[in-house]
Amino acid sequence: MGHDTHGLNLQREVGIIGAISFIGGTMIGSGIFISPQYVLSTTGSPGASFIIWSCCGLIAMLGGLCYAELGTIIPESGAEYIYILRTAGKVVAFMFVFSFIMVMRPASGTGIALSFAEYAVAPFYSGCTPPQLAVKFVAAGSILVLAIINCLNVRLATGIQVVTMAVKVVALVVIILGGIVMLFQGHTENFEDSFEGTNVGVSSMGIAFYQGLWSYDGWNTLNYLTEEVKHPEVNLPRAVLIAISLVTTLYLLVNVSYLTVMTPKELMSSSAVAVTWGNKVLGSWGWVMSVAAALSAFGSLNGTFFSGGRVCFVAAREGHMPDILSMAHVHRLTPSPALIFTTIISLVVLIPGDFQSIVNYFSFTAWFFYAIVLSGLIYLKIKKPDLPRPYKVPIVIPILVLAAAIFLVLAPIIDNPQIEYLYVALFILSGVIVYIPFIHYKLCPGVLDKLTVFLQLFLEVAPADKNL
């Protein structure tokens, strides 16, 4: 490659439709088909659960707008990682990337893969629960298929994202229309005394928020691929506004529809709400909902993969991960080594995987880092007001989201302290132990060189430049 002087770049191939699909399509994952019953059972009443769903949408929207400003000030891919690196410094950024690549992204990826698998195998085991082994095999298969697609072609991955996004919106609209028809037939009995039996504890509110926000998770997806978005200064804020308001509206109406068709008790006892809804309303066509839910999770997994590989890639480019991970395929221009690495870790996490605990501990770490990112934005607004920023939010917005993030980190710990939270905190801090010898002092640098050269030839990859 010596004669070829210009470096490789990831191409800007994501337009506004792709951008909306990446945000919306990663947000509408399995959450809305699975977690309505968790939100409802934690809050205790339909009225309170609607308030939680609305507030979650608001937090996601405000958070997304703060990130849109950050994305225009710091126009590099890598979302939280790059923003923490540029505001809080290298050590904190490494702590983030360490826990992100080892725990957070694999945990959310496997969570989505498992729910995809449950919906995908459900029709074959009607009437009984599918065996765990079958579910895990299907989940592993879906992870591998998406890894291959993402390594092959950015346009193909974006295409999958757009198509599955369309499928999900159609599925949710079907649920909403079915609910409206039932409402007009006079099925309003589940909405009378809608605040009866609300749990007003700090912890139950916190946990309900976690469950709700799990369904909105993905509002920051676009910031992971800033360098691949066409005209990010226009399309970032625009895509955030369109996608998140669309998703919030759909979620609220879908919850109305669920409660029109099912009593709160039925909703809470259902293991897959959308399928139960389908069986009650569509009768023998109920299987359509399992297919839609499976495709939905598949699209969300694709978005998670696409963005997760990018973080690994950017971190390696900044010298926080082995060099091989910062390379891109010579012809296909995808960060394949980073994607392969993410895949391997996701498959390892899949082996023990238990969904509920994954969600709770994952949210805890995610919001801790969101708080650091938002403090960084407030810092930039106060200390460096003259930085060029094509898009601005009023300073009160990051302050509000920061308050919400702090509440979400502290509420479950104060209310019901568990030893697991300590483990999570220790794990995040253990990033420092890795950082000091290997990154700061660059101990044993030569060990990976031979491996890097071998993998570089084997995978046909070369170092990639920034795309600014």
JSON list of C-alpha atoms in Angstrom, two decimals, residues 267-382:
[
{"chain": "A", "resi": 267, "resn": "LEU", "atom": "CA", "xyz": [-51.03, -7.00, 30.66]},
{"chain": "A", "resi": 268, "resn": "MET", "atom": "CA", "xyz": [-48.84, -7.67, 33.69]},
{"chain": "A", "resi": 269, "resn": "SER", "atom": "CA", "xyz": [-49.04, -11.44, 33.38]},
{"chain": "A", "resi": 270, "resn": "SER", "atom": "CA", "xyz": [-48.22, -11.51, 29.66]},
{"chain": "A", "resi": 271, "resn": "SER", "atom": "CA", "xyz": [-44.66, -12.45, 28.78]},
{"chain": "A", "resi": 272, "resn": "ALA", "atom": "CA", "xyz": [-44.83, -10.81, 25.34]},
{"chain": "A", "resi": 273, "resn": "VAL", "atom": "CA", "xyz": [-47.46, -8.10, 25.32]},
{"chain": "A", "resi": 274, "resn": "ALA", "atom": "CA", "xyz": [-47.61, -7.54, 21.56]},
{"chain": "A", "resi": 275, "resn": "VAL", "atom": "CA", "xyz": [-48.25, -11.23, 20.88]},
{"chain": "A", "resi": 276, "resn": "THR", "atom": "CA", "xyz": [-51.00, -11.43, 23.51]},
{"chain": "A", "resi": 277, "resn": "TRP", "atom": "CA", "xyz": [-52.55, -8.33, 21.92]},
{"chain": "A", "resi": 278, "resn": "GLY", "atom": "CA", "xyz": [-52.29, -9.94, 18.48]},
{"chain": "A", "resi": 279, "resn": "ASN", "atom": "CA", "xyz": [-54.00, -13.13, 19.63]},
{"chain": "A", "resi": 280, "resn": "LYS", "atom": "CA", "xyz": [-56.89, -11.19, 21.19]},
{"chain": "A", "resi": 281, "resn": "VAL", "atom": "CA", "xyz": [-57.48, -8.72, 18.35]},
{"chain": "A", "resi": 282, "resn": "LEU", "atom": "CA", "xyz": [-56.27, -10.39, 15.18]},
{"chain": "A", "resi": 283, "resn": "GLY", "atom": "CA", "xyz": [-57.30, -13.92, 16.17]},
{"chain": "A", "resi": 284, "resn": "SER", "atom": "CA", "xyz": [-55.68, -16.45, 13.86]},
{"chain": "A", "resi": 285, "resn": "TRP", "atom": "CA", "xyz": [-53.49, -13.65, 12.43]},
{"chain": "A", "resi": 286, "resn": "GLY", "atom": "CA", "xyz": [-51.88, -13.16, 15.85]},
{"chain": "A", "resi": 287, "resn": "TRP", "atom": "CA", "xyz": [-48.58, -14.60, 14.62]},
{"chain": "A", "resi": 288, "resn": "VAL", "atom": "CA", "xyz": [-48.07, -11.41, 12.56]},
{"chain": "A", "resi": 289, "resn": "MET", "atom": "CA", "xyz": [-47.21, -9.63, 15.80]},
{"chain": "A", "resi": 290, "resn": "SER", "atom": "CA", "xyz": [-44.48, -12.13, 16.72]},
{"chain": "A", "resi": 291, "resn": "VAL", "atom": "CA", "xyz": [-42.95, -11.62, 13.29]},
{"chain": "A", "resi": 292, "resn": "ALA", "atom": "CA", "xyz": [-43.13, -7.82, 13.64]},
{"chain": "A", "resi": 293, "resn": "ALA", "atom": "CA", "xyz": [-41.65, -7.94, 17.14]},
{"chain": "A", "resi": 294, "resn": "ALA", "atom": "CA", "xyz": [-38.83, -10.21, 15.96]},
{"chain": "A", "resi": 295, "resn": "LEU", "atom": "CA", "xyz": [-38.02, -7.95, 13.00]},
{"chain": "A", "resi": 296, "resn": "SER", "atom": "CA", "xyz": [-38.16, -4.97, 15.30]},
{"chain": "A", "resi": 297, "resn": "ALA", "atom": "CA", "xyz": [-35.61, -6.46, 17.65]},
{"chain": "A", "resi": 298, "resn": "PHE", "atom": "CA", "xyz": [-33.50, -7.46, 14.65]},
{"chain": "A", "resi": 299, "resn": "GLY", "atom": "CA", "xyz": [-33.38, -3.85, 13.39]},
{"chain": "A", "resi": 300, "resn": "SER", "atom": "CA", "xyz": [-32.57, -2.56, 16.83]},
{"chain": "A", "resi": 301, "resn": "LEU", "atom": "CA", "xyz": [-29.75, -5.09, 17.13]},
{"chain": "A", "resi": 302, "resn": "ASN", "atom": "CA", "xyz": [-28.42, -3.90, 13.76]},
{"chain": "A", "resi": 303, "resn": "GLY", "atom": "CA", "xyz": [-28.34, -0.29, 15.00]},
{"chain": "A", "resi": 304, "resn": "THR", "atom": "CA", "xyz": [-26.69, -1.33, 18.26]},
{"chain": "A", "resi": 305, "resn": "PHE", "atom": "CA", "xyz": [-24.05, -3.24, 16.35]},
{"chain": "A", "resi": 306, "resn": "PHE", "atom": "CA", "xyz": [-23.37, -0.49, 13.88]},
{"chain": "A", "resi": 307, "resn": "SER", "atom": "CA", "xyz": [-22.83, 2.10, 16.61]},
{"chain": "A", "resi": 308, "resn": "GLY", "atom": "CA", "xyz": [-20.99, -0.22, 19.03]},
{"chain": "A", "resi": 309, "resn": "GLY", "atom": "CA", "xyz": [-18.37, -1.11, 16.44]},
{"chain": "A", "resi": 310, "resn": "ARG", "atom": "CA", "xyz": [-17.79, 2.61, 15.85]},
{"chain": "A", "resi": 311, "resn": "VAL", "atom": "CA", "xyz": [-16.88, 3.29, 19.50]},
{"chain": "A", "resi": 312, "resn": "CYS", "atom": "CA", "xyz": [-14.31, 0.53, 19.49]},
{"chain": "A", "resi": 313, "resn": "PHE", "atom": "CA", "xyz": [-12.94, 1.97, 16.24]},
{"chain": "A", "resi": 314, "resn": "VAL", "atom": "CA", "xyz": [-12.66, 5.55, 17.53]},
{"chain": "A", "resi": 315, "resn": "ALA", "atom": "CA", "xyz": [-11.09, 4.43, 20.82]},
{"chain": "A", "resi": 316, "resn": "ALA", "atom": "CA", "xyz": [-8.42, 2.48, 18.96]},
{"chain": "A", "resi": 317, "resn": "ARG", "atom": "CA", "xyz": [-7.79, 5.52, 16.78]},
{"chain": "A", "resi": 318, "resn": "GLU", "atom": "CA", "xyz": [-7.13, 7.56, 19.94]},
{"chain": "A", "resi": 319, "resn": "GLY", "atom": "CA", "xyz": [-4.72, 4.85, 21.18]},
{"chain": "A", "resi": 320, "resn": "HIS", "atom": "CA", "xyz": [-7.00, 3.41, 23.88]},
{"chain": "A", "resi": 321, "resn": "MET", "atom": "CA", "xyz": [-7.47, 0.05, 22.19]},
{"chain": "A", "resi": 322, "resn": "PRO", "atom": "CA", "xyz": [-5.13, -2.18, 20.16]},
{"chain": "A", "resi": 323, "resn": "ASP", "atom": "CA", "xyz": [-4.21, -0.59, 16.80]},
{"chain": "A", "resi": 324, "resn": "ILE", "atom": "CA", "xyz": [-5.79, -3.35, 14.75]},
{"chain": "A", "resi": 325, "resn": "LEU", "atom": "CA", "xyz": [-9.24, -2.16, 15.89]},
{"chain": "A", "resi": 326, "resn": "SER", "atom": "CA", "xyz": [-8.72, 1.28, 14.33]},
{"chain": "A", "resi": 327, "resn": "MET", "atom": "CA", "xyz": [-8.36, -0.12, 10.84]},
{"chain": "A", "resi": 328, "resn": "ALA", "atom": "CA", "xyz": [-10.91, -0.23, 8.05]},
{"chain": "A", "resi": 329, "resn": "HIS", "atom": "CA", "xyz": [-11.33, -2.74, 5.26]},
{"chain": "A", "resi": 330, "resn": "VAL", "atom": "CA", "xyz": [-9.34, -1.65, 2.20]},
{"chain": "A", "resi": 331, "resn": "HIS", "atom": "CA", "xyz": [-12.20, -2.01, -0.29]},
{"chain": "A", "resi": 332, "resn": "ARG", "atom": "CA", "xyz": [-15.38, -2.14, 1.74]},
{"chain": "A", "resi": 333, "resn": "LEU", "atom": "CA", "xyz": [-14.41, 0.78, 4.03]},
{"chain": "A", "resi": 334, "resn": "THR", "atom": "CA", "xyz": [-16.10, -0.73, 7.09]},
{"chain": "A", "resi": 335, "resn": "PRO", "atom": "CA", "xyz": [-14.35, -0.94, 10.50]},
{"chain": "A", "resi": 336, "resn": "SER", "atom": "CA", "xyz": [-14.44, -4.74, 10.34]},
{"chain": "A", "resi": 337, "resn": "PRO", "atom": "CA", "xyz": [-11.86, -5.58, 13.06]},
{"chain": "A", "resi": 338, "resn": "ALA", "atom": "CA", "xyz": [-13.78, -3.48, 15.60]},
{"chain": "A", "resi": 339, "resn": "LEU", "atom": "CA", "xyz": [-17.04, -5.16, 14.57]},
{"chain": "A", "resi": 340, "resn": "ILE", "atom": "CA", "xyz": [-15.53, -8.65, 14.84]},
{"chain": "A", "resi": 341, "resn": "PHE", "atom": "CA", "xyz": [-14.17, -7.83, 18.29]},
{"chain": "A", "resi": 342, "resn": "THR", "atom": "CA", "xyz": [-17.58, -6.55, 19.46]},
{"chain": "A", "resi": 343, "resn": "THR", "atom": "CA", "xyz": [-19.22, -9.72, 18.13]},
{"chain": "A", "resi": 344, "resn": "ILE", "atom": "CA", "xyz": [-16.88, -12.02, 20.04]},
{"chain": "A", "resi": 345, "resn": "ILE", "atom": "CA", "xyz": [-17.53, -10.22, 23.32]},
{"chain": "A", "resi": 346, "resn": "SER", "atom": "CA", "xyz": [-21.31, -10.22, 22.73]},
{"chain": "A", "resi": 347, "resn": "LEU", "atom": "CA", "xyz": [-21.26, -13.98, 22.15]},
{"chain": "A", "resi": 348, "resn": "VAL", "atom": "CA", "xyz": [-19.32, -14.49, 25.40]},
{"chain": "A", "resi": 349, "resn": "VAL", "atom": "CA", "xyz": [-21.82, -12.38, 27.35]},
{"chain": "A", "resi": 350, "resn": "LEU", "atom": "CA", "xyz": [-24.68, -14.35, 25.78]},
{"chain": "A", "resi": 351, "resn": "ILE", "atom": "CA", "xyz": [-23.66, -17.59, 27.51]},
{"chain": "A", "resi": 352, "resn": "PRO", "atom": "CA", "xyz": [-24.86, -16.72, 31.06]},
{"chain": "A", "resi": 353, "resn": "GLY", "atom": "CA", "xyz": [-27.33, -13.96, 29.94]},
{"chain": "A", "resi": 354, "resn": "ASP", "atom": "CA", "xyz": [-30.33, -13.13, 32.14]},
{"chain": "A", "resi": 355, "resn": "PHE", "atom": "CA", "xyz": [-32.43, -10.29, 30.77]},
{"chain": "A", "resi": 356, "resn": "GLN", "atom": "CA", "xyz": [-33.83, -8.48, 33.78]},
{"chain": "A", "resi": 357, "resn": "SER", "atom": "CA", "xyz": [-30.59, -8.10, 35.71]},
{"chain": "A", "resi": 358, "resn": "ILE", "atom": "CA", "xyz": [-28.85, -7.03, 32.50]},
{"chain": "A", "resi": 359, "resn": "VAL", "atom": "CA", "xyz": [-31.28, -4.13, 32.08]},
{"chain": "A", "resi": 360, "resn": "ASN", "atom": "CA", "xyz": [-30.97, -2.85, 35.64]},
{"chain": "A", "resi": 361, "resn": "TYR", "atom": "CA", "xyz": [-27.18, -2.87, 35.89]},
{"chain": "A", "resi": 362, "resn": "PHE", "atom": "CA", "xyz": [-26.76, -1.68, 32.33]},
{"chain": "A", "resi": 363, "resn": "SER", "atom": "CA", "xyz": [-28.96, 1.40, 32.87]},
{"chain": "A", "resi": 364, "resn": "PHE", "atom": "CA", "xyz": [-27.08, 2.20, 36.04]},
{"chain": "A", "resi": 365, "resn": "THR", "atom": "CA", "xyz": [-23.71, 2.44, 34.24]},
{"chain": "A", "resi": 366, "resn": "ALA", "atom": "CA", "xyz": [-25.14, 4.16, 31.16]},
{"chain": "A", "resi": 367, "resn": "TRP", "atom": "CA", "xyz": [-26.72, 7.01, 33.13]},
{"chain": "A", "resi": 368, "resn": "PHE", "atom": "CA", "xyz": [-23.57, 7.48, 35.17]},
{"chain": "A", "resi": 369, "resn": "PHE", "atom": "CA", "xyz": [-21.68, 8.24, 31.96]},
{"chain": "A", "resi": 370, "resn": "TYR", "atom": "CA", "xyz": [-24.50, 10.34, 30.49]},
{"chain": "A", "resi": 371, "resn": "ALA", "atom": "CA", "xyz": [-24.15, 12.53, 33.59]},
{"chain": "A", "resi": 372, "resn": "ILE", "atom": "CA", "xyz": [-20.43, 13.01, 32.88]},
{"chain": "A", "resi": 373, "resn": "VAL", "atom": "CA", "xyz": [-21.15, 13.90, 29.23]},
{"chain": "A", "resi": 374, "resn": "LEU", "atom": "CA", "xyz": [-23.81, 16.45, 30.20]},
{"chain": "A", "resi": 375, "resn": "SER", "atom": "CA", "xyz": [-21.53, 18.07, 32.78]},
{"chain": "A", "resi": 376, "resn": "GLY", "atom": "CA", "xyz": [-19.00, 18.33, 29.96]},
{"chain": "A", "resi": 377, "resn": "LEU", "atom": "CA", "xyz": [-21.56, 20.15, 27.79]},
{"chain": "A", "resi": 378, "resn": "ILE", "atom": "CA", "xyz": [-22.41, 22.57, 30.62]},
{"chain": "A", "resi": 379, "resn": "TYR", "atom": "CA", "xyz": [-18.66, 23.15, 31.11]},
{"chain": "A", "resi": 380, "resn": "LEU", "atom": "CA", "xyz": [-18.19, 23.90, 27.39]},
{"chain": "A", "resi": 381, "resn": "LYS", "atom": "CA", "xyz": [-21.16, 26.27, 27.41]},
{"chain": "A", "resi": 382, "resn": "ILE", "atom": "CA", "xyz": [-19.80, 28.28, 30.34]}
]
